[in-house]
C-alpha cells in the first residue's frame, strides 16, 4: 500500500471527469484523475461518437437521394471501418497522453470513496486537500422481463461496437438510443422490430418530433409497434424468441434501450453516508448534498440531472472553477447564470437526436412548462421556407416555439427535419440569454436558409390573437 496527496481527485476520466480535472488544474491545483476503463469514457468509445458515425453515412446517402439526378449508395463495411477510426478500437493512449501533457496525474484503477477526503484505488490511498469529484457516469437498466436473464442481449455498448449488422434485430425502447440504433441498423441491412410500451417516441420533445421520426422509421422498413411491450423472451436455437402479445417474433440480437441509472453503486457512497445506487444530489456549484465539510462534488450522469454528455461537461466546468475558487479563497458567483452556478440545467438543456429527420430541442416543452405553472403560448409550423425547399425535394419538417407571454421570452423550442441540429444553438442562446421576442425580431435570418423558419415563427406568434 502507498499513500498519495493531491489537492483534487476526480473519479472517472470520461469527458465529464476530464473537464472537471482540467478546470481545477487551470485554477492552480494538483489533480489526480482516476479511471477504471478507458480514458475518454462511454461517449468516446461506446456512445455518442460511434453511434453518430454509424448514422452519418446512411443519412448522407438518404439526403443525397432527395436531390434530383443523384444516385448514391454505401458499403456497410466502410461504415463500420469509419466508426473504428473514431474509436481507435478502444485504444485510449491518445487521450491518456493528453491527460499527462495537461499536467494532470492519470491513475489507472477502480476509484472508491473511503471516508472524508479519501479515495482508495486498489491498495493505494489518495488523500485530498480540497475536493473529490465523482464523475462515474451511468449504466444501462435491464427491465424486469420474463426470461431476460436466460438470453444474450445487447446494451448500447454492443450496438455501437458490433462489427456487422445482424440479420434480424429487436429493439426495446423508444428513446434516443432506441430510435437512433433502430434506424442505423435498418439502413445497414438489418430487419428491425421495434417495441415501445408508450404511445409515442422521444417523449422529452414535442409530440410532432416523435410523430415524424416514427413515420421515417416505418419508411425505412422498421416494424415499429407503439403501445406494445415485450412480455417474455426465450432461447430459440441460436436466435431469441420474443413474446409480444400473443405473437412470437424471432430475432438474432435484442437491444435493450430502456434507460440508464447513475453509476454510484460501487463508488464507496456508504463511506460518506450516501446510499449506493442513488443519484448524488448536488447544488448548483456541484457540491454533493448530505455530506459535511464541503469537499465532495459530483458532475454528469451520477447527479441524475440533465444526463447528456455536453451538460455533464458544462457541470464539470462550473464545478472545476468552483473548486479552484474555494481553494484559493476567491469569492464565488453562485447566483442565477453566475460563473459558479449550473443554471442551464434548469432552463436551457439542449439535445439533438441524430435520426433522419433530426430532432433538436432545448428548454421546456409546452407540457413541461404548464406543469411548472407557466401559462405558455405555442407556435407550431411546418418548416416550409425557401431554404428548406432548396435543401431537399419534399423537405418534411416542423418547428415549435414555447413562449412565456408574460415575459415575452422563449422557454422552449423544438425542431424536426433534415439537418436541423444546427438550429438548436440559436434557440439555446435565446433562452439562456433571456432574449425578449422583441429583440429576436431584429435577429434577421439569412436568405435562403432553413433558419428563415425563425422569422415565420415570430410572424405567426405576432399575428395570432392572444387569449
Short mmCIF file of C-alpha atoms in Angstrom, two decimals:
data_model
loop_
_atom_site.label_atom_id
_atom_site.label_comp_id
_atom_site.label_asym_id
_atom_site.label_seq_id
_atom_site.Cartn_x
_atom_site.Cartn_y
_atom_site.Cartn_z
CA UNK A 1 0.00 0.00 0.00
CA UNK A 2 1.17 3.51 -0.80
CA UNK A 3 -0.28 6.90 0.08
CA UNK A 4 -0.50 9.98 -2.10
CA UNK A 5 -1.75 13.52 -1.61
CA UNK A 6 -3.37 15.87 -4.12
CA UNK A 7 -5.49 18.98 -3.99
CA UNK A 8 -8.21 17.27 -6.03
CA UNK A 9 -9.01 13.69 -7.06
CA UNK A 10 -11.52 13.09 -9.86
CA UNK A 11 -13.04 9.60 -10.13
CA UNK A 12 -13.93 8.90 -13.76
CA UNK A 13 -11.96 10.03 -16.81
CA UNK A 14 -14.74 10.36 -19.33
CA UNK A 15 -15.38 13.75 -20.96
CA UNK A 16 -17.02 14.97 -17.75
CA UNK A 17 -14.20 13.94 -15.44
CA UNK A 18 -11.60 15.26 -17.88
CA UNK A 19 -13.26 18.68 -17.83
CA UNK A 20 -13.53 18.77 -14.04
CA UNK A 21 -9.85 17.84 -13.72
CA UNK A 22 -8.78 20.31 -16.39
CA UNK A 23 -10.62 23.28 -14.90
CA UNK A 24 -9.48 22.54 -11.36
CA UNK A 25 -5.91 22.26 -12.62
CA UNK A 26 -6.23 25.53 -14.54
CA UNK A 27 -7.08 27.06 -11.16
CA UNK A 28 -3.62 26.13 -9.90
CA UNK A 29 -4.49 22.87 -8.12
CA UNK A 30 -2.76 19.50 -8.27
CA UNK A 31 -5.15 16.89 -9.70
CA UNK A 32 -5.26 13.10 -9.97
CA UNK A 33 -7.69 11.60 -12.49
CA UNK A 34 -8.75 8.00 -11.77
CA UNK A 35 -10.11 5.70 -14.49
CA UNK A 36 -11.11 2.03 -14.31
CA UNK A 37 -11.71 1.52 -18.05
CA UNK A 38 -10.88 3.88 -20.92
CA UNK A 39 -9.72 7.46 -20.72
CA UNK A 40 -12.37 9.26 -22.73
CA UNK A 41 -15.18 7.21 -21.25
CA UNK A 42 -18.50 5.99 -22.58
CA UNK A 43 -19.03 8.82 -25.05
CA UNK A 44 -15.76 8.30 -26.90
CA UNK A 45 -15.87 4.53 -27.32
CA UNK A 46 -19.42 3.24 -26.87
CA UNK A 47 -21.97 6.06 -27.10
CA UNK A 48 -22.09 9.50 -28.74
CA UNK A 49 -19.18 9.20 -31.15
CA UNK A 50 -19.58 5.66 -32.54
CA UNK A 51 -23.38 5.87 -32.74
CA UNK A 52 -23.21 9.05 -34.80
CA UNK A 53 -20.54 7.51 -37.02
CA UNK A 54 -22.89 4.60 -37.75
CA UNK A 55 -25.71 7.01 -38.56
CA UNK A 56 -23.86 9.60 -40.64
CA UNK A 57 -23.10 7.79 -43.90
CA UNK A 58 -26.57 6.27 -44.37
CA UNK A 59 -28.14 9.66 -43.56
CA UNK A 60 -25.90 11.46 -46.01
CA UNK A 61 -26.82 8.99 -48.74
CA UNK A 62 -30.53 9.36 -47.95
CA UNK A 63 -30.15 13.15 -48.13
CA UNK A 64 -28.36 12.94 -51.48
CA UNK A 65 -31.17 10.82 -52.89
CA UNK A 66 -33.62 13.63 -52.11
CA UNK A 67 -32.00 15.73 -54.83
CA UNK A 68 -32.89 15.16 -58.47
CA UNK A 69 -30.35 13.43 -60.67
CA UNK A 70 -28.39 11.94 -57.78
CA UNK A 71 -27.81 8.23 -57.34
CA UNK A 72 -25.94 7.19 -54.22
CA UNK A 73 -25.18 4.11 -52.18
CA UNK A 74 -22.75 3.00 -49.49
CA UNK A 75 -20.80 -0.03 -48.31
CA UNK A 76 -21.78 -1.07 -44.75
CA UNK A 77 -18.27 -2.43 -44.17
CA UNK A 78 -16.88 1.05 -44.81
CA UNK A 79 -19.33 2.50 -42.29
CA UNK A 80 -18.11 0.13 -39.56
CA UNK A 81 -14.49 0.86 -40.53
CA UNK A 82 -15.08 4.62 -40.29
CA UNK A 83 -16.66 4.08 -36.87
CA UNK A 84 -13.48 2.28 -35.81
CA UNK A 85 -11.37 5.22 -36.97
CA UNK A 86 -13.14 7.41 -34.41
CA UNK A 87 -12.98 4.94 -31.52
CA UNK A 88 -9.45 3.67 -32.28
CA UNK A 89 -10.93 0.24 -31.50
CA UNK A 90 -10.69 1.04 -27.80
CA UNK A 91 -7.12 2.32 -27.75
CA UNK A 92 -7.15 5.25 -25.32
CA UNK A 93 -3.43 6.05 -25.48
CA UNK A 94 -4.05 9.31 -27.31
CA UNK A 95 -6.42 10.61 -24.65
CA UNK A 96 -4.16 9.34 -21.88
CA UNK A 97 -1.33 11.31 -23.46
CA UNK A 98 -3.46 14.47 -23.33
CA UNK A 99 -4.03 13.97 -19.61
CA UNK A 100 -0.31 13.76 -18.95
CA UNK A 101 0.52 16.71 -21.19
CA UNK A 102 -2.00 18.82 -19.29
CA UNK A 103 -0.15 18.34 -16.01
CA UNK A 104 -2.81 16.02 -14.56
CA UNK A 105 -1.78 12.70 -12.99
CA UNK A 106 -3.59 9.71 -14.52
CA UNK A 107 -4.26 6.81 -12.15
CA UNK A 108 -5.44 3.51 -13.64
CA UNK A 109 -7.79 1.52 -11.44
CA UNK A 110 -11.17 1.49 -9.74
CA UNK A 111 -11.55 4.52 -7.51
CA UNK A 112 -13.83 4.44 -4.45
CA UNK A 113 -14.57 6.88 -1.68
CA UNK A 114 -13.07 5.64 1.59
CA UNK A 115 -14.14 8.25 4.08
CA UNK A 116 -13.79 12.02 4.30
CA UNK A 117 -11.37 13.36 1.68
CA UNK A 118 -10.02 9.88 0.95
CA UNK A 119 -10.11 7.84 -2.28
CA UNK A 120 -8.90 4.24 -2.48
CA UNK A 121 -7.60 2.79 -5.75
CA UNK A 122 -6.81 -0.84 -5.10
CA UNK A 123 -4.37 -0.85 -2.19
CA UNK A 124 -3.33 2.76 -2.74
CA UNK A 125 -4.79 5.64 -0.77
CA UNK A 126 -5.23 9.16 -2.15
CA UNK A 127 -5.84 11.93 0.36
CA UNK A 128 -7.16 15.27 -0.89
CA UNK A 129 -6.65 18.75 0.49
CA UNK A 130 -9.71 20.30 -1.15
CA UNK A 131 -12.10 18.14 -3.20
CA UNK A 132 -13.11 14.80 -4.63
CA UNK A 133 -15.23 14.82 -7.78
CA UNK A 134 -17.31 11.76 -8.66
CA UNK A 135 -17.87 11.59 -12.43
CA UNK A 136 -18.53 7.89 -13.00
CA UNK A 137 -21.44 8.30 -15.42
CA UNK A 138 -24.36 5.92 -15.77
CA UNK A 139 -25.11 2.29 -16.62
CA UNK A 140 -27.91 0.69 -18.67
CA UNK A 141 -31.04 -0.53 -16.93
CA UNK A 142 -32.24 -4.08 -17.60
CA UNK A 143 -36.05 -4.20 -17.49
CA UNK A 144 -37.86 -6.93 -15.48
CA UNK A 145 -38.98 -9.16 -18.35
CA UNK A 146 -39.67 -12.86 -18.01
CA UNK A 147 -36.66 -14.81 -19.29
CA UNK A 148 -34.42 -11.79 -19.85
CA UNK A 149 -31.59 -13.37 -17.85
CA UNK A 150 -31.66 -16.53 -19.97
CA UNK A 151 -30.75 -14.91 -23.32
CA UNK A 152 -27.95 -12.73 -24.59
CA UNK A 153 -28.88 -9.10 -25.04
CA UNK A 154 -27.29 -6.02 -26.47
CA UNK A 155 -26.80 -2.88 -24.47
CA UNK A 156 -25.86 0.38 -26.13
CA UNK A 157 -22.17 -0.63 -25.99
CA UNK A 158 -22.86 -3.78 -28.01
CA UNK A 159 -24.91 -1.88 -30.57
CA UNK A 160 -22.22 0.71 -31.20
CA UNK A 161 -19.28 -1.72 -31.23
CA UNK A 162 -20.69 -4.57 -33.37
CA UNK A 163 -18.67 -5.43 -36.49
CA UNK A 164 -21.67 -6.17 -38.71
CA UNK A 165 -25.42 -5.78 -38.84
CA UNK A 166 -27.43 -8.75 -37.56
CA UNK A 167 -29.97 -10.17 -39.99
CA UNK A 168 -32.81 -9.56 -37.52
CA UNK A 169 -32.63 -7.03 -34.70
CA UNK A 170 -35.15 -6.44 -31.93
CA UNK A 171 -35.11 -3.03 -30.25
CA UNK A 172 -36.89 -2.40 -26.97
CA UNK A 173 -37.43 1.27 -26.14
CA UNK A 174 -38.44 4.46 -27.95
CA UNK A 175 -35.94 6.96 -26.59
CA UNK A 176 -32.84 8.37 -28.24
CA UNK A 177 -30.77 5.17 -28.24
CA UNK A 178 -33.66 3.05 -29.46
CA UNK A 179 -34.57 5.39 -32.31
CA UNK A 180 -31.01 6.06 -33.45
CA UNK A 181 -29.84 2.46 -33.38
CA UNK A 182 -33.04 1.10 -34.94
CA UNK A 183 -32.62 3.42 -37.92
CA UNK A 184 -28.86 2.90 -38.18
CA UNK A 185 -29.17 -0.88 -38.33
CA UNK A 186 -32.19 -0.82 -40.63
CA UNK A 187 -30.12 1.21 -43.09
CA UNK A 188 -27.11 -1.05 -42.57
CA UNK A 189 -29.18 -4.06 -43.61
CA UNK A 190 -30.97 -5.44 -40.54
CA UNK A 191 -34.64 -6.37 -40.42
CA UNK A 192 -35.67 -4.36 -37.33
CA UNK A 193 -38.61 -4.88 -34.99
CA UNK A 194 -39.02 -2.01 -32.52
CA UNK A 195 -41.21 -2.36 -29.43
CA UNK A 196 -42.27 0.73 -27.48
CA UNK A 197 -44.52 0.42 -24.47
CA UNK A 198 -45.72 4.03 -24.69
CA UNK A 199 -47.83 5.59 -27.41
CA UNK A 200 -45.10 7.81 -28.90
CA UNK A 201 -41.38 8.13 -29.44
CA UNK A 202 -38.98 10.68 -27.92
CA UNK A 203 -41.25 11.80 -25.11
CA UNK A 204 -38.84 14.54 -23.94
CA UNK A 205 -39.53 16.52 -27.13
CA UNK A 206 -42.77 17.97 -28.51
CA UNK A 207 -45.16 15.30 -29.88
CA UNK A 208 -44.59 16.34 -33.51
CA UNK A 209 -40.97 15.20 -33.23
CA UNK A 210 -41.91 11.65 -32.27
CA UNK A 211 -44.58 11.56 -34.95
CA UNK A 212 -42.22 12.49 -37.76
CA UNK A 213 -39.48 10.15 -36.55
CA UNK A 214 -41.98 7.29 -36.30
CA UNK A 215 -43.08 7.92 -39.88
CA UNK A 216 -39.46 7.92 -41.04
CA UNK A 217 -38.62 4.70 -39.21
CA UNK A 218 -41.55 2.95 -40.86
CA UNK A 219 -40.47 4.29 -44.26
CA UNK A 220 -37.10 2.62 -43.59
CA UNK A 221 -38.90 -0.71 -43.22
CA UNK A 222 -38.82 -0.88 -39.43
CA UNK A 223 -41.69 -2.80 -37.84
CA UNK A 224 -42.47 -0.13 -35.24
CA UNK A 225 -45.04 -1.17 -32.63
CA UNK A 226 -46.18 1.62 -30.35
CA UNK A 227 -48.13 0.72 -27.23
CA UNK A 228 -46.60 -2.74 -27.37
CA UNK A 229 -44.25 -4.01 -24.71
CA UNK A 230 -42.18 -7.18 -24.56
CA UNK A 231 -43.87 -9.86 -22.45
CA UNK A 232 -41.18 -12.55 -22.38
CA UNK A 233 -38.03 -13.80 -24.10
CA UNK A 234 -36.54 -17.25 -24.56
CA UNK A 235 -33.79 -19.01 -26.46
CA UNK A 236 -34.73 -20.42 -29.84
CA UNK A 237 -31.66 -22.25 -31.09
CA UNK A 238 -29.14 -19.53 -31.96
CA UNK A 239 -31.94 -16.96 -32.11
CA UNK A 240 -34.04 -15.16 -29.48
CA UNK A 241 -37.81 -15.61 -29.35
CA UNK A 242 -39.77 -12.53 -28.30
CA UNK A 243 -43.29 -12.95 -26.95
CA UNK A 244 -45.27 -9.86 -27.95
CA UNK A 245 -48.93 -10.10 -27.05
CA UNK A 246 -49.98 -13.45 -28.46
CA UNK A 247 -47.27 -13.39 -31.15
CA UNK A 248 -43.77 -14.88 -31.21
CA UNK A 249 -41.07 -12.98 -33.11
CA UNK A 250 -37.56 -14.31 -33.65
CA UNK A 251 -34.53 -12.02 -33.73
CA UNK A 252 -30.80 -12.64 -33.84
CA UNK A 253 -29.96 -9.84 -31.39
CA UNK A 254 -32.06 -7.89 -28.89
CA UNK A 255 -31.09 -4.31 -27.99
CA UNK A 256 -32.35 -3.13 -24.60
CA UNK A 257 -32.65 0.64 -24.90
CA UNK A 258 -34.70 1.12 -21.75
CA UNK A 259 -32.85 3.86 -19.91
CA UNK A 260 -29.84 4.29 -17.65
CA UNK A 261 -29.15 4.75 -13.94
CA UNK A 262 -26.42 6.71 -12.13
CA UNK A 263 -23.31 4.59 -11.61
CA UNK A 264 -22.98 5.12 -7.86
CA UNK A 265 -23.36 1.56 -6.64
CA UNK A 266 -19.63 0.86 -6.28
CA UNK A 267 -18.01 4.21 -5.57
CA UNK A 268 -17.96 3.95 -1.77
CA UNK A 269 -21.04 6.11 -1.24
CA UNK A 270 -21.78 4.38 2.05
CA UNK A 271 -18.42 5.53 3.47
CA UNK A 272 -19.64 9.13 3.43
CA UNK A 273 -23.24 8.46 4.45
CA UNK A 274 -24.81 8.28 0.99
CA UNK A 275 -26.96 5.50 -0.43
CA UNK A 276 -25.23 3.37 -3.10
CA UNK A 277 -27.07 3.24 -6.40
CA UNK A 278 -28.87 6.54 -5.86
CA UNK A 279 -28.08 9.80 -7.69
CA UNK A 280 -25.74 12.18 -5.90
CA UNK A 281 -27.87 15.27 -5.32
CA UNK A 282 -25.85 18.44 -5.87
CA UNK A 283 -26.26 22.17 -5.50
CA UNK A 284 -25.64 24.41 -8.48
CA UNK A 285 -21.90 24.61 -7.81
CA UNK A 286 -21.62 20.82 -7.86
CA UNK A 287 -21.37 20.17 -4.12
CA UNK A 288 -22.99 16.91 -3.06
CA UNK A 289 -25.77 17.46 -0.54
CA UNK A 290 -25.87 15.43 2.67
CA UNK A 291 -22.08 15.29 3.06
CA UNK A 292 -20.48 17.59 5.63
CA UNK A 293 -17.36 19.63 5.02
CA UNK A 294 -17.95 20.97 1.50
CA UNK A 295 -15.39 18.69 -0.17
CA UNK A 296 -17.40 16.16 -2.22
CA UNK A 297 -18.58 17.14 -5.71
CA UNK A 298 -20.37 15.24 -8.47
CA UNK A 299 -20.90 16.02 -12.13
CA UNK A 300 -22.57 14.33 -15.08
CA UNK A 301 -24.94 11.39 -15.11
CA UNK A 302 -24.24 10.46 -11.47
CA UNK A 303 -26.24 13.52 -10.45
CA UNK A 304 -29.39 12.40 -12.27
CA UNK A 305 -29.92 15.87 -13.70
CA UNK A 306 -29.52 16.69 -17.41
CA UNK A 307 -27.89 13.30 -18.25
CA UNK A 308 -26.22 14.36 -21.52
CA UNK A 309 -22.52 14.50 -22.31
CA UNK A 310 -22.47 18.19 -23.12
CA UNK A 311 -24.41 19.05 -19.96
CA UNK A 312 -22.07 16.91 -17.86
CA UNK A 313 -19.12 18.79 -19.34
CA UNK A 314 -20.86 22.07 -18.55
CA UNK A 315 -21.39 20.95 -14.95
CA UNK A 316 -17.74 19.89 -14.78
CA UNK A 317 -16.51 23.29 -15.94
CA UNK A 318 -18.66 25.00 -13.31
CA UNK A 319 -17.58 22.60 -10.55
CA UNK A 320 -13.89 22.76 -11.51
CA UNK A 321 -13.95 26.54 -11.36
CA UNK A 322 -15.87 26.48 -8.06
CA UNK A 323 -13.35 24.08 -6.51
CA UNK A 324 -10.46 26.30 -7.56
CA UNK A 325 -12.19 29.45 -6.30
CA UNK A 326 -12.95 27.93 -2.90
CA UNK A 327 -9.43 26.53 -2.62
CA UNK A 328 -7.91 29.91 -3.45
CA UNK A 329 -10.21 31.86 -1.16
CA UNK A 330 -11.79 33.72 -4.06
CA UNK A 331 -15.42 34.89 -3.94
CA UNK A 332 -17.98 32.65 -5.65
CA UNK A 333 -20.65 33.85 -8.07
CA UNK A 334 -23.46 31.34 -7.43
CA UNK A 335 -26.42 33.50 -8.41
CA UNK A 336 -28.53 32.60 -11.44
CA UNK A 337 -26.29 32.42 -14.53
CA UNK A 338 -23.26 33.12 -12.36
CA UNK A 339 -19.74 31.82 -13.06
CA UNK A 340 -20.16 29.10 -10.43
CA UNK A 341 -23.82 28.13 -10.95
CA UNK A 342 -25.21 25.36 -13.17
CA UNK A 343 -28.27 27.43 -14.06
CA UNK A 344 -28.63 25.98 -17.56
CA UNK A 345 -29.51 22.61 -16.01
CA UNK A 346 -32.87 24.07 -15.04
CA UNK A 347 -33.75 26.24 -18.03
CA UNK A 348 -31.70 25.62 -21.16
CA UNK A 349 -30.80 21.96 -21.70
CA UNK A 350 -30.32 21.27 -25.44
CA UNK A 351 -30.43 17.85 -27.06
CA UNK A 352 -30.10 16.55 -30.60
CA UNK A 353 -31.37 13.17 -31.79
CA UNK A 354 -29.41 12.20 -34.91
CA UNK A 355 -32.14 10.25 -36.62
CA UNK A 356 -33.24 11.19 -40.12
CA UNK A 357 -35.12 13.50 -39.68
CA UNK A 358 -33.03 15.02 -36.93
CA UNK A 359 -34.68 16.29 -33.77
CA UNK A 360 -33.27 19.22 -31.83
CA UNK A 361 -34.88 20.69 -28.76
CA UNK A 362 -33.98 22.91 -25.83
CA UNK A 363 -35.72 24.15 -22.72
CA UNK A 364 -39.20 23.08 -21.71
CA UNK A 365 -41.89 21.52 -23.85
CA UNK A 366 -45.32 23.11 -23.63
CA UNK A 367 -46.49 20.30 -21.35
CA UNK A 368 -43.49 20.69 -19.03
CA UNK A 369 -43.90 24.46 -18.89
CA UNK A 370 -47.57 24.22 -17.96
CA UNK A 371 -46.79 21.68 -15.25
CA UNK A 372 -44.27 24.23 -13.92
CA UNK A 373 -47.04 26.80 -13.70
CA UNK A 374 -46.21 28.83 -16.81
CA UNK A 375 -49.27 29.64 -18.93
CA UNK A 376 -47.37 29.39 -22.22
CA UNK A 377 -48.38 30.10 -25.78
CA UNK A 378 -47.06 27.84 -28.55
CA UNK A 379 -46.42 28.35 -32.22
CA UNK A 380 -46.05 25.28 -34.46
CA UNK A 381 -45.30 25.49 -38.17
CA UNK A 382 -44.14 23.18 -40.91
CA UNK A 383 -40.60 24.01 -41.99
CA UNK A 384 -41.50 25.25 -45.45
CA UNK A 385 -39.23 28.11 -46.47
CA UNK A 386 -37.04 28.73 -49.48
CA UNK A 387 -34.01 27.30 -47.71
CA UNK A 388 -35.70 24.01 -46.87
CA UNK A 389 -37.07 23.65 -50.42
CA UNK A 390 -33.58 24.13 -51.84
CA UNK A 391 -32.10 21.80 -49.26
CA UNK A 392 -34.14 18.76 -50.30
CA UNK A 393 -37.05 17.93 -52.55
CA UNK A 394 -40.09 17.13 -50.46
CA UNK A 395 -38.50 18.55 -47.31
CA UNK A 396 -40.62 17.47 -44.35
CA UNK A 397 -40.04 19.23 -41.04
CA UNK A 398 -41.67 21.16 -38.24
CA UNK A 399 -40.76 23.74 -35.62
CA UNK A 400 -42.35 24.61 -32.29
CA UNK A 401 -41.71 27.63 -30.08
CA UNK A 402 -42.91 27.68 -26.47
CA UNK A 403 -43.27 31.25 -25.21
CA UNK A 404 -43.90 32.78 -21.81
CA UNK A 405 -46.31 35.55 -22.88
CA UNK A 406 -45.89 37.49 -19.64
CA UNK A 407 -42.14 37.93 -20.05
CA UNK A 408 -42.35 37.67 -23.87
CA UNK A 409 -39.46 35.20 -23.86
CA UNK A 410 -38.79 31.72 -25.14
CA UNK A 411 -38.89 28.89 -22.64
CA UNK A 412 -38.56 26.07 -25.18
CA UNK A 413 -38.07 25.21 -28.83
CA UNK A 414 -38.19 22.02 -30.89
CA UNK A 415 -37.10 21.46 -34.48
CA UNK A 416 -37.53 18.29 -36.52
CA UNK A 417 -36.30 17.83 -40.07
CA UNK A 418 -33.25 17.13 -42.20
CA UNK A 419 -30.17 18.96 -40.85
CA UNK A 420 -31.99 20.95 -38.16
CA UNK A 421 -29.40 20.17 -35.48
CA UNK A 422 -27.56 23.42 -36.18
CA UNK A 423 -30.75 25.42 -35.47
CA UNK A 424 -30.79 24.38 -31.83
CA UNK A 425 -27.95 26.56 -30.59
CA UNK A 426 -29.68 29.76 -31.68
CA UNK A 427 -32.66 28.76 -29.52
CA UNK A 428 -30.31 27.83 -26.69
CA UNK A 429 -28.70 31.29 -26.84
CA UNK A 430 -32.13 32.94 -26.85
CA UNK A 431 -33.26 31.01 -23.76
CA UNK A 432 -30.00 31.25 -21.80
CA UNK A 433 -29.68 34.92 -22.70
CA UNK A 434 -33.32 35.61 -21.83
CA UNK A 435 -33.66 37.47 -25.11
CA UNK A 436 -37.03 39.22 -25.45
CA UNK A 437 -39.04 38.33 -28.55
CA UNK A 438 -38.96 41.99 -29.49
CA UNK A 439 -35.19 41.77 -29.78
CA UNK A 440 -35.31 38.41 -31.58
CA UNK A 441 -37.40 40.18 -34.21
CA UNK A 442 -34.20 42.06 -35.13
CA UNK A 443 -32.13 38.86 -35.50
CA UNK A 444 -32.56 38.59 -39.26
CA UNK A 445 -32.10 35.06 -40.70
CA UNK A 446 -30.01 34.80 -43.85
CA UNK A 447 -31.82 34.01 -47.08
CA UNK A 448 -32.21 31.32 -48.33
CA UNK A 449 -31.52 29.16 -45.27
CA UNK A 450 -33.63 26.86 -43.15
CA UNK A 451 -33.13 29.39 -40.34
CA UNK A 452 -35.74 31.57 -42.03
CA UNK A 453 -38.25 29.46 -40.12
CA UNK A 454 -37.39 31.70 -37.14
CA UNK A 455 -38.93 34.68 -38.97
CA UNK A 456 -42.05 32.70 -39.87
CA UNK A 457 -42.46 31.53 -36.27
CA UNK A 458 -42.15 35.07 -34.89
CA UNK A 459 -44.55 36.40 -37.52
CA UNK A 460 -47.05 33.70 -36.61
CA UNK A 461 -46.75 34.47 -32.90
CA UNK A 462 -47.36 38.18 -33.54
CA UNK A 463 -50.36 37.54 -35.76
CA UNK A 464 -52.18 35.09 -33.51
CA UNK A 465 -54.77 36.68 -31.21
CA UNK A 466 -53.91 36.35 -27.55
CA UNK A 467 -56.37 34.55 -25.31
#
